[in-house]
XYZ file of C-alpha atoms in Angstrom:
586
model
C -25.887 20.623 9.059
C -26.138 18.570 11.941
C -23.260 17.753 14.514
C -21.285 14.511 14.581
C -23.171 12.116 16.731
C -20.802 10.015 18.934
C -21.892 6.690 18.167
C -22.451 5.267 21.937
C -25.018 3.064 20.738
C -22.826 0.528 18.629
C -20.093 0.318 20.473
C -22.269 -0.608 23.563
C -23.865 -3.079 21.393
C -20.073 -4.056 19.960
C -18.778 -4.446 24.071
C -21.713 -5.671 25.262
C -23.114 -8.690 22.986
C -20.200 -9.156 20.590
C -17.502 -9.520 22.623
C -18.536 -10.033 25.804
C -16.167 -7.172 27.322
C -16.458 -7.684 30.746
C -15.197 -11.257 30.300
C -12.255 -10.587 28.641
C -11.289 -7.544 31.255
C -11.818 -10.333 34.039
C -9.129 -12.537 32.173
C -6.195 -9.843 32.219
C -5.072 -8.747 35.174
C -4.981 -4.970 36.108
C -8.382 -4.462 34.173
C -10.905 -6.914 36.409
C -12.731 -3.838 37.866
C -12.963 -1.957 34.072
C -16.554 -2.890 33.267
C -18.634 -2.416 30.058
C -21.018 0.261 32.397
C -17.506 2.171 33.336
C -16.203 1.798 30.135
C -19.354 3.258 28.383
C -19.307 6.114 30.796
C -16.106 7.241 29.818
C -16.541 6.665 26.051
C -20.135 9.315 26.460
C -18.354 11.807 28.458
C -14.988 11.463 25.808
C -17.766 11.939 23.064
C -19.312 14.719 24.409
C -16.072 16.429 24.244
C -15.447 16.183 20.881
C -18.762 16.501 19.554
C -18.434 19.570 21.832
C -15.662 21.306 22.011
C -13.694 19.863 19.234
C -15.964 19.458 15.932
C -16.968 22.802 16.522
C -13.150 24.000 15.557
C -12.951 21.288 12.585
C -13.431 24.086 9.933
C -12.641 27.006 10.834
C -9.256 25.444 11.474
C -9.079 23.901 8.267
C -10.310 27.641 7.026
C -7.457 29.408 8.896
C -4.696 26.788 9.013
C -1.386 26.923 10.875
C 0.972 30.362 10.147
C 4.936 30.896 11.000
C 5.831 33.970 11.637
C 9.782 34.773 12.848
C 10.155 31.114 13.699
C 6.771 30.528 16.099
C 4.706 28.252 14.860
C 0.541 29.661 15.551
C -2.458 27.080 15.498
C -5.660 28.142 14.153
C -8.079 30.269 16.707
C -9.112 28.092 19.418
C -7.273 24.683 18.953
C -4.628 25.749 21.779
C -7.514 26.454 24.873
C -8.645 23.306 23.478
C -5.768 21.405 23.626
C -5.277 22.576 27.250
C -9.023 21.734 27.863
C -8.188 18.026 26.994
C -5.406 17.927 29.015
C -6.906 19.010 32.037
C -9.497 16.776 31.799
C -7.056 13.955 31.867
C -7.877 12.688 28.125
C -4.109 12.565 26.907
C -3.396 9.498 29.675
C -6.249 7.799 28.956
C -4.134 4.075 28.023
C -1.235 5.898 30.080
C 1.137 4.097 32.111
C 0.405 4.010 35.610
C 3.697 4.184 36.336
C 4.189 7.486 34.610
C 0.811 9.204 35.515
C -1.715 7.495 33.208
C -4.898 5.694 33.860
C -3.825 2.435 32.583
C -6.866 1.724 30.962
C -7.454 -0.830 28.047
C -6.192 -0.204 24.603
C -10.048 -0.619 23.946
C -11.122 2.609 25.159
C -8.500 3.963 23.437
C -8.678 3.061 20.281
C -12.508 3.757 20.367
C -11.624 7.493 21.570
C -9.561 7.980 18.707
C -12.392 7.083 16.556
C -14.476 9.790 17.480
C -11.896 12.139 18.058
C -10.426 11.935 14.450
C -14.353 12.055 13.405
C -14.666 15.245 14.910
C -11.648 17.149 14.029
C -8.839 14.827 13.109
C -5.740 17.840 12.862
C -6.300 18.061 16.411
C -6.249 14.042 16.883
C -2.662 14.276 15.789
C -1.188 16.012 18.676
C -2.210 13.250 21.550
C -1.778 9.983 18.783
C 1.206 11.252 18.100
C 2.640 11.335 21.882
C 1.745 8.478 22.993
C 3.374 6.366 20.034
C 6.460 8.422 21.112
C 5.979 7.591 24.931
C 6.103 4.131 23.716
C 9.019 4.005 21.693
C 10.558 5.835 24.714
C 9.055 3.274 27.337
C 10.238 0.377 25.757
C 13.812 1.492 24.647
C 15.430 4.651 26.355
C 17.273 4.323 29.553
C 15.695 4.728 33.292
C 16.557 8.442 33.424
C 15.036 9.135 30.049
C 12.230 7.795 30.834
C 11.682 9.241 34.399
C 12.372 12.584 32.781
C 10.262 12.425 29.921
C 7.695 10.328 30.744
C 4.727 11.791 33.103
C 4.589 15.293 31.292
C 4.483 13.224 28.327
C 2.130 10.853 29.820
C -0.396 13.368 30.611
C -0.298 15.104 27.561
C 1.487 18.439 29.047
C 4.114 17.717 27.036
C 3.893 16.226 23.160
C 5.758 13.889 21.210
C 6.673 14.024 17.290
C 8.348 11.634 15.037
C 11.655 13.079 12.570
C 12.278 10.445 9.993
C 11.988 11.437 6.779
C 14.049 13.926 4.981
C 13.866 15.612 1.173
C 15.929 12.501 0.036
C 15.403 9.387 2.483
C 11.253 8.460 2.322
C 10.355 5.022 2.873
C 14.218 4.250 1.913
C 15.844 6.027 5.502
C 18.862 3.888 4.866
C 19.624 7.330 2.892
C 19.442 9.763 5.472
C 21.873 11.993 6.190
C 21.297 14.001 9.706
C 24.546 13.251 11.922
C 24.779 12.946 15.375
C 28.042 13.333 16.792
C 28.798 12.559 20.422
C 29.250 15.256 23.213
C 31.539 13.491 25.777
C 28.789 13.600 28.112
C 26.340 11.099 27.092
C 24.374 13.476 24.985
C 25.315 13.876 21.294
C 24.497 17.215 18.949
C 22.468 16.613 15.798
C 22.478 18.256 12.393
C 20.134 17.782 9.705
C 16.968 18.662 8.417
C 13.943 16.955 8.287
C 10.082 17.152 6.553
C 6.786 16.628 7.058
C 7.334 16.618 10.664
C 3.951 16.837 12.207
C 3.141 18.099 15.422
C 6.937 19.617 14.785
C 6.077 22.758 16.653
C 2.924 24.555 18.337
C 1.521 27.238 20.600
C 0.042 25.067 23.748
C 3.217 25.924 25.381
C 4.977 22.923 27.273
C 7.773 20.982 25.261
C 8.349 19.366 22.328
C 9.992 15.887 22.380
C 11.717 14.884 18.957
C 12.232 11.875 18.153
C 14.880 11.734 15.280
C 16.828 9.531 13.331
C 19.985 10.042 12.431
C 23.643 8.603 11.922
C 26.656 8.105 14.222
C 29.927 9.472 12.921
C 31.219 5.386 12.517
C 27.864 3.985 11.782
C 28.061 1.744 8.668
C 25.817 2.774 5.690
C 22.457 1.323 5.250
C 19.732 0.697 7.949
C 21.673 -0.522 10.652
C 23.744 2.239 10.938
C 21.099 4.264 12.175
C 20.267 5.697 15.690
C 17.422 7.146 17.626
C 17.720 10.380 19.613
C 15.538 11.974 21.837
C 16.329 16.499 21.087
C 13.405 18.531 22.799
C 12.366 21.580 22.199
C 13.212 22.554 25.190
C 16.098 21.451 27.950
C 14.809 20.046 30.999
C 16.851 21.013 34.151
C 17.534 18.822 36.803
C 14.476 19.986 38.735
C 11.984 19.107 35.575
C 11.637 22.714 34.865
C 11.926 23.811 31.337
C 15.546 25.323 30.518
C 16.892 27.007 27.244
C 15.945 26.307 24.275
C 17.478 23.784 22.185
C 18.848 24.519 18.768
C 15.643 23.032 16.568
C 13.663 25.469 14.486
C 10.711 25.751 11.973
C 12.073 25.792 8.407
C 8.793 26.532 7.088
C 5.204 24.601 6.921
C 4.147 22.113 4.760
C 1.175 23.419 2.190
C -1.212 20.590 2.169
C -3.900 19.098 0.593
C -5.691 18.615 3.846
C -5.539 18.096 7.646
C -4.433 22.312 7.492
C -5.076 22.465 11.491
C -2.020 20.178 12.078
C 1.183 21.968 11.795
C 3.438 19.987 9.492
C 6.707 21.288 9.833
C 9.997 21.151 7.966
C 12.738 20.993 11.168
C 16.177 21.962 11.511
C 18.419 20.392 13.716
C 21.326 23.006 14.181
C 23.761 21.442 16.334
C 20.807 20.189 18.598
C 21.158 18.313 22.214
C 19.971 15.195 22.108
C 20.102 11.874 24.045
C 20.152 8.075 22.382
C 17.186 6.364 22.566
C 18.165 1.910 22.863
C 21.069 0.932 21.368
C 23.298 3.014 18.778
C 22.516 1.242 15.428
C 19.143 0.104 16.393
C 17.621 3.042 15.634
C 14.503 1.678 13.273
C 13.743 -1.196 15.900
C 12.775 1.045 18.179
C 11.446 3.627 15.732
C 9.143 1.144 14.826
C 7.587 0.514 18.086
C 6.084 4.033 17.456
C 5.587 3.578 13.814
C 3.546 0.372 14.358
C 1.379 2.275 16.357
C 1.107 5.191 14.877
C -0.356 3.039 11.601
C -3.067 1.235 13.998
C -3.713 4.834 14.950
C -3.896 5.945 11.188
C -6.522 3.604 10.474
C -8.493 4.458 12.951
C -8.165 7.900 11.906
C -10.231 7.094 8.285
C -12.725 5.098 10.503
C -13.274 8.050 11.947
C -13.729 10.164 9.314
C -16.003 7.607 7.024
C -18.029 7.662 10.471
C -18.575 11.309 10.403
C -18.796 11.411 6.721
C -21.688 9.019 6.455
C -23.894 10.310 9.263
C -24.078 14.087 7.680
C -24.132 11.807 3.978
C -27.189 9.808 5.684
C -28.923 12.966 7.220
C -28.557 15.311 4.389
C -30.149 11.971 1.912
C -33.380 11.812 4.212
C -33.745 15.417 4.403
C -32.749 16.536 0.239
C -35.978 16.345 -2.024
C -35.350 15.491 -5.659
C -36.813 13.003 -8.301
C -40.085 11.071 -8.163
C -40.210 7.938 -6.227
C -39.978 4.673 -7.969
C -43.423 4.247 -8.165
C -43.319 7.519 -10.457
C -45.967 8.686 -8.131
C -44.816 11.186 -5.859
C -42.736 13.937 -5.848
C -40.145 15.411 -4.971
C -39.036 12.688 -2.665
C -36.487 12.505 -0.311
C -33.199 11.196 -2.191
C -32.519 8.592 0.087
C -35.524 6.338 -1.561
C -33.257 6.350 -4.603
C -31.454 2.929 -4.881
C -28.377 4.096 -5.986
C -28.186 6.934 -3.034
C -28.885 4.026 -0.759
C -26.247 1.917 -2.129
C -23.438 4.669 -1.445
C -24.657 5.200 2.140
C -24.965 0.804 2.538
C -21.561 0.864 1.176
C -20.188 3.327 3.659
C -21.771 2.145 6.396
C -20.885 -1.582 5.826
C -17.521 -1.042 6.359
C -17.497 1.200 9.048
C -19.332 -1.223 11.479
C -17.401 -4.223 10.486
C -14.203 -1.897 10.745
C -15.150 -1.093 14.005
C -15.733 -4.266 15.065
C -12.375 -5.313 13.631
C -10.404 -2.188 15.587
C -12.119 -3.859 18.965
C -11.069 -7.151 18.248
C -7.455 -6.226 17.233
C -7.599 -3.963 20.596
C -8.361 -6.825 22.976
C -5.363 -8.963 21.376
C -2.917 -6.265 22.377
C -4.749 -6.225 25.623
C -4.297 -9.639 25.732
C -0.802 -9.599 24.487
C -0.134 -6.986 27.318
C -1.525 -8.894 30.214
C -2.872 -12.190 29.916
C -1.331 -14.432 32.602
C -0.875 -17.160 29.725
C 2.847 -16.553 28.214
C 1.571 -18.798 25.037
C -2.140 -16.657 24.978
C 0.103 -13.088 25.216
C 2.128 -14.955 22.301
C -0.303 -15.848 19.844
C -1.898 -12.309 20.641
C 0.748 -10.360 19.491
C 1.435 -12.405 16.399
C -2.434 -11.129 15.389
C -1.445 -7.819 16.102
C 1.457 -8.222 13.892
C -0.231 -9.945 11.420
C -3.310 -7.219 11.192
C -1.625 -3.943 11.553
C -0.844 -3.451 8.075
C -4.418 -4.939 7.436
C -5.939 -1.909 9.497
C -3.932 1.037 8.011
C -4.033 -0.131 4.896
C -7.682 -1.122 4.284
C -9.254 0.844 6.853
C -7.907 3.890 5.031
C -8.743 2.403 1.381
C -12.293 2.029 2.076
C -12.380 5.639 4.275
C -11.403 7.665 1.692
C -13.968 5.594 -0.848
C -17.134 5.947 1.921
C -15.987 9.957 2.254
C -15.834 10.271 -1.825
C -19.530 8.548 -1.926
C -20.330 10.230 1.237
C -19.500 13.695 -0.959
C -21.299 12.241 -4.110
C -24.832 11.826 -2.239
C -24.601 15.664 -1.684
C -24.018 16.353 -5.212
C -23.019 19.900 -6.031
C -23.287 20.763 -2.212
C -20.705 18.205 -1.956
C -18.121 20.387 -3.853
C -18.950 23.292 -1.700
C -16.803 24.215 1.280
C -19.390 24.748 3.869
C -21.053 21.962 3.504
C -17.769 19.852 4.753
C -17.554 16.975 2.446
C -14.910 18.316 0.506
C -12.534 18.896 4.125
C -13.186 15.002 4.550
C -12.135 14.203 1.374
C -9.149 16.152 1.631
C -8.311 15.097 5.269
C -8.788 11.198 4.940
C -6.702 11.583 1.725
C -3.054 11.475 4.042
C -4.059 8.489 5.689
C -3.321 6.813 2.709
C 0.087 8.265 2.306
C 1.884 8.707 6.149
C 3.329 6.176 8.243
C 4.059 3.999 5.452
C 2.084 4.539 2.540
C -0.709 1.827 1.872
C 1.640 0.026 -1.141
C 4.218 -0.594 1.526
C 1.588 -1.721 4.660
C 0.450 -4.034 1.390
C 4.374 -5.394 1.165
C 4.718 -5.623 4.258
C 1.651 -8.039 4.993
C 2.411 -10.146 2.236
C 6.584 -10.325 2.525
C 6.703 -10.137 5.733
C 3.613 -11.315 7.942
C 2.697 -14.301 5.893
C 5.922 -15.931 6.372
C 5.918 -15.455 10.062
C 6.626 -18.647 11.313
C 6.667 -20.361 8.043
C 3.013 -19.217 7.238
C 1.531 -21.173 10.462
C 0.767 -17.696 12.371
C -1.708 -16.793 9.348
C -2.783 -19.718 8.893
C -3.546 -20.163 12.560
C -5.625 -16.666 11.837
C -7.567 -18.379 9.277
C -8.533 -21.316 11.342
C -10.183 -19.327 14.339
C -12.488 -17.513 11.558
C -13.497 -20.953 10.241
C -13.927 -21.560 13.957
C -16.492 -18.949 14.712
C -17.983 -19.372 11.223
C -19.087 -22.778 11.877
C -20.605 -21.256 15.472
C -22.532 -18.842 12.954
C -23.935 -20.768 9.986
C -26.011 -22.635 12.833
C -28.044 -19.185 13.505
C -30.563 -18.504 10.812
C -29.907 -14.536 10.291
C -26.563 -15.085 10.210
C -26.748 -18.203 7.275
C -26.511 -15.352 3.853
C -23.607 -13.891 5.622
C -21.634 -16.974 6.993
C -21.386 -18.522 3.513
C -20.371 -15.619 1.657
C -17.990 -15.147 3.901
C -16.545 -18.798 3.984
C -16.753 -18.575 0.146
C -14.344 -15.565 0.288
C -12.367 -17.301 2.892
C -11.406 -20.110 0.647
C -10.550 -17.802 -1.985
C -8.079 -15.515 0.300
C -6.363 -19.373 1.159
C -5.811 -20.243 -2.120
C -4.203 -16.689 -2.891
C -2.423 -17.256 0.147
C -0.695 -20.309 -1.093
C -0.132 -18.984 -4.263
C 1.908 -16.008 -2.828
C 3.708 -18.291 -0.380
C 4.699 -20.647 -3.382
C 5.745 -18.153 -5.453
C 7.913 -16.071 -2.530
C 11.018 -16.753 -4.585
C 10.217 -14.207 -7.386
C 9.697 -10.975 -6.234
C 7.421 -9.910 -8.781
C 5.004 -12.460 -7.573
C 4.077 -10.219 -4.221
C 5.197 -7.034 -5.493
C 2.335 -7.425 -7.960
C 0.253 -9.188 -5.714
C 0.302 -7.166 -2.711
C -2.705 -4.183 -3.160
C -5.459 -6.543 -4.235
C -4.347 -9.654 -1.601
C -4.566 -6.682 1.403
C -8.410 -5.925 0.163
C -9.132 -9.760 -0.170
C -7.663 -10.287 3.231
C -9.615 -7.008 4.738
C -12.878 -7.547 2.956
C -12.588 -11.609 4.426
C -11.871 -10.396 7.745
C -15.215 -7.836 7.406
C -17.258 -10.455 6.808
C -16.333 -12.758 9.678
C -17.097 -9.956 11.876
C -20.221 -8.956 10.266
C -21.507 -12.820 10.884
C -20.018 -12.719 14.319
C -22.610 -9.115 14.675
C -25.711 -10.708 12.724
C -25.257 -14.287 15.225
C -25.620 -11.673 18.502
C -28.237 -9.541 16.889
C -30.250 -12.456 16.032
C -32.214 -12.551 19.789
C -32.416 -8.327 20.389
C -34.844 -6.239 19.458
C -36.231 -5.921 16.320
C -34.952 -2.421 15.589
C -30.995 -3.430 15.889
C -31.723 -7.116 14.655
C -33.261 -5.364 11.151
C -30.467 -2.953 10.689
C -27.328 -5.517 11.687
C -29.293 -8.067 9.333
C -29.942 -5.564 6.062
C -26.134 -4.191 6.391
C -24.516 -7.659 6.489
C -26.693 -9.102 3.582
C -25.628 -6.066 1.711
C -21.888 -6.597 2.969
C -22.814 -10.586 1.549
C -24.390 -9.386 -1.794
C -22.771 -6.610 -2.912
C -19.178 -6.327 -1.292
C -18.077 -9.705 -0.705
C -18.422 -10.415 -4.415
C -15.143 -7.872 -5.151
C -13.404 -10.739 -3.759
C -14.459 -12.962 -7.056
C -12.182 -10.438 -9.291
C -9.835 -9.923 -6.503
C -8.821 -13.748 -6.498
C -8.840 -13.716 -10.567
C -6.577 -10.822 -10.540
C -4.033 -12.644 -7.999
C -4.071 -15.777 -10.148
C -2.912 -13.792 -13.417
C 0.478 -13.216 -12.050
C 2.969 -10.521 -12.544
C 3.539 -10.730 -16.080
C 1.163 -8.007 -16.800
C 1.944 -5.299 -14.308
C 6.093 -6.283 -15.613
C 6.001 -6.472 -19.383
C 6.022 -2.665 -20.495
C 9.755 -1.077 -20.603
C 9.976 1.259 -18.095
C 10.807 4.194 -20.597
C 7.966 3.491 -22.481
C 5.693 4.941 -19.128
């Protein structure tokens, strides 16, 4: 089976001609000397690493899984030395804050990284994506001392992060938790309560553990704004930054999961456990969700990841597996990837994954820009696109990752249900995405409830009128023409929905019912801009990348971009359907 192949080549094409990378760097300042050359150089050498030393322990991890034994939580045989490994080589401050140790490089590079780390063995990915979302819930909200004494070792990766919201009774709904917190007299406050699927709750790599947990004040009101956000570790830290005693938080027991079986998912006690407040007391999900937003632009790029990896051993088993005649009825056996409907799985796969891509970059650069550009209005209107496609990215980028790693399974046919081939671990893996840090019905909500009214609908609106923008730029270059007008075609369709769901905002049965199939519209629209915005820069190189962009956006135009033709028809049938059966009669 061969090994996941970092794919360098795209993403230099991507930086390079698409979006003009080293432009945009010059336009923020703090990134004017990060080139596409040095940028390139550290996406190979990150690459290398996990093609390397991580996709090497992708199933044999899965095979061995995380064990407890008398409350110490063991990783599977080798993840720890590479865990360290990463460290050391200065991977887990790659986006870091100077200020705290990092290299205070561009969310770019980042985001790309954790593509191809979470293709090559995405239980591992967890540990680092998980930190950093807490460093930034921590950077933006705890107190100077907090952050001065959590912050490098966290930084660098020494030290990991791991986010305690949900318990057996409080899911998505956390204005039912129950875990106290009940003040100290010194500033600190002692937490009790139990929480589950904690991942990255415990581990072997030695170092600390931060928590970061929500829980209740003794006078906090009921509801959501009665909760806080503490900040337990594993360990105390003296006043030297030396690791103490250990803090009263222990292992209940591991999750048994469908997947991702490298990752220890833990259920965690919090017996009386020292902890600090993170922001204000009452505030806790404001800045909770500073890490939860993004952790679920991390989560998409996890299933990006994993369709990426998926596809390429899909693609490479196809040329190499003889079976059937070809279509001439001629010869045979012939490789199975001159069957039309093998081809179709692996065009379907890999049509989203290079416009998903391309979307993850673009999304990157506005939090760049929303970061650092010297224009207040340009770091504005920047962050209301973030806003406005974060649900977007976890929600469709992990829809259409598990469907390319089920097709990517069904092109090796029985092999496909066989462990060591891999396809199955994919399909099992990819499958949480889906399901943590919001699951994909509640990213859906939220776009629809809560993003489209931003600003009384002029923020997605504005959205909409920079893709008609660069679509008119595109219909003017012949290779792009197919693309360009099934795209605005699909456009105008995701505006009318749009309307329709802003003019019907009064009944909430009108976006409850809406909300799945206006998130795919919205995604598959957004594909095809950047697929015309690929096939207009493509158009001049050689012939090579000019065939393959052209092929995969006319099959993006013919065969995907049509789903938004039922998608609109199903919006304008309204929520009588999906309401009318009594709920006993289920």
């Amino acid at each position: 089976m061969p090994a996941y192949n970092p794919p360098i080549g795209d993403i230099a094409f991507l930086l390079t001609e698409v979006f003009d990378f080293d432009a945009v760097m010059q336009s923020l300042p703090g990134h004017e000397e990060v080139d596409t050359e040095f940028a390139l150089s550290i996406l190979e050498e990150g690459g290398r690493f996990c093609a390397r030393v991580l996709e090497p322990l992708n199933r044999s991890a899965d095979e061995q899984g995380c064990k407890l034994e008398n409350g110490v939580v063991s990783t599977p045989e080798g993840i720890a030395e590479a865990y360290r490994s990463f460290v050391a080589a200065g991977w887990g401050g790659l986006s870091g804050d100077v200020e705290f140790g990092g290299q205070g490089l561009p969310r770019v590079l980042q985001i790309l990284f954790d593509e191809m780390l979470s293709s090559a063995n995405m239980s591992f990915g967890l540990f680092p994506g998980l930190t950093r979302g807490a460093v930034e819930a921590i950077a933006h909200h705890a107190s100077k001392d907090l952050k001065e004494k959590y912050l490098p070792n966290m930084t660098s990766g020494e030290w990991t992060g791991a986010m305690a919201l949900t318990e057996a009774s409080a899911g998505t709904d956390l204005s039912l938790l129950s875990t106290r917190a009940e003040p100290i007299g010194d500033g600190s406050y002692r937490l009790q309560g139990t929480k589950i699927f904690i991942s990255s709750g415990d581990h072997d790599f030695g170092g600390n553990v931060i928590h970061l947990v929500l829980a209740r004040l003794p006078d906090a009101p009921k509801g959501i704004k009665g909760i806080s956000l503490f900040l337990a570790p594993k360990f105390l830290v003296n006043d030297d930054g030396s690791l103490g005693e250990r803090n009263s938080i222990s292992v209940g027991s591991l999750e048994h999961k469908m997947g991702i079986h490298g990752q220890p998912t833990c259920v965690m006690n919090y017996d009386g456990a020292t902890g600090w407040v993170v922001g204000e007391p009452g505030r806790g999900l404001n800045a909770m969700f500073t890490m939860m937003n993004a952790e679920r632009l991390f989560v998409g790029i996890q299933a990006l990841g994993i369709a990426e990896a998926a596809n390429q051993k899909a693609a490479n088993y196809a040329r190499e597996r003889l079976q059937g005649r070809s279509l001439d009825g001629i010869q045979t056996p012939v490789p199975i990837i001159e069957h039309p409907d093998v081809r179709k799985m692996l065009l379907s796969g890999r049509s989203f994954i290079e416009a998903a891509r391309a979307l993850s970059i673009w999304t990157a650069i506005q939090m760049d820009s929303a970061a650092r550009h010297p224009d207040p209005k340009m770091r504005e209107r920047a962050d209301g696109f973030v806003a406005l496609l974060t649900p977007v990215v976890k929600g469709a980028f992990t829809d259409f990752g598990l469907e390319t790693a089920v097709l990517s399974q069904q092109v090796f046919g029985g092999h496909g249900y066989i462990r060591e081939w891999g396809m199955e671990q994919f399909v099992r893996d990819v499958r949480i995405t889906q399901i943590y840090e919001g699951t994909n019905g509640v990213q859906a909500m939220d776009l629809v409830s809560r993003k489209l009214p931003m600003e009384d609908g002029a923020l997605v609106l504005r959205f909409f009128e920079l893709i008609k923008q660069e679509l008119q730029a595109t219909s003017v270059v012949p290779a792009s023409e197919r693309i360009t007008k099934a795209t605005e075609e699909a456009l105008s369709r995701l505006e009318r929905s749009t309307r329709a769901i802003l003019a019907g905002s009064a009944d909430p049965t009108v976006a409850g019912s809406a909300a799945t199939d206006y998130l795919r519209l919205f995604a598959l629209t957004s594909f095809g801009w950047m697929w015309a915005k690929m096939v207009s820069k493509a158009d001049n190189m050689d012939a090579p990348i000019k065939c393959r962009k052209v092929a995969l956006a006319n099959f993006f135009a013919d065969r995907m971009l049509p789903q938004t033709l039922a998608l609109e028809s199903a919006l304008n049938r309204g929520p009588r359907s999906v309401m009318e059966l009594d709920s006993a009669l289920f």
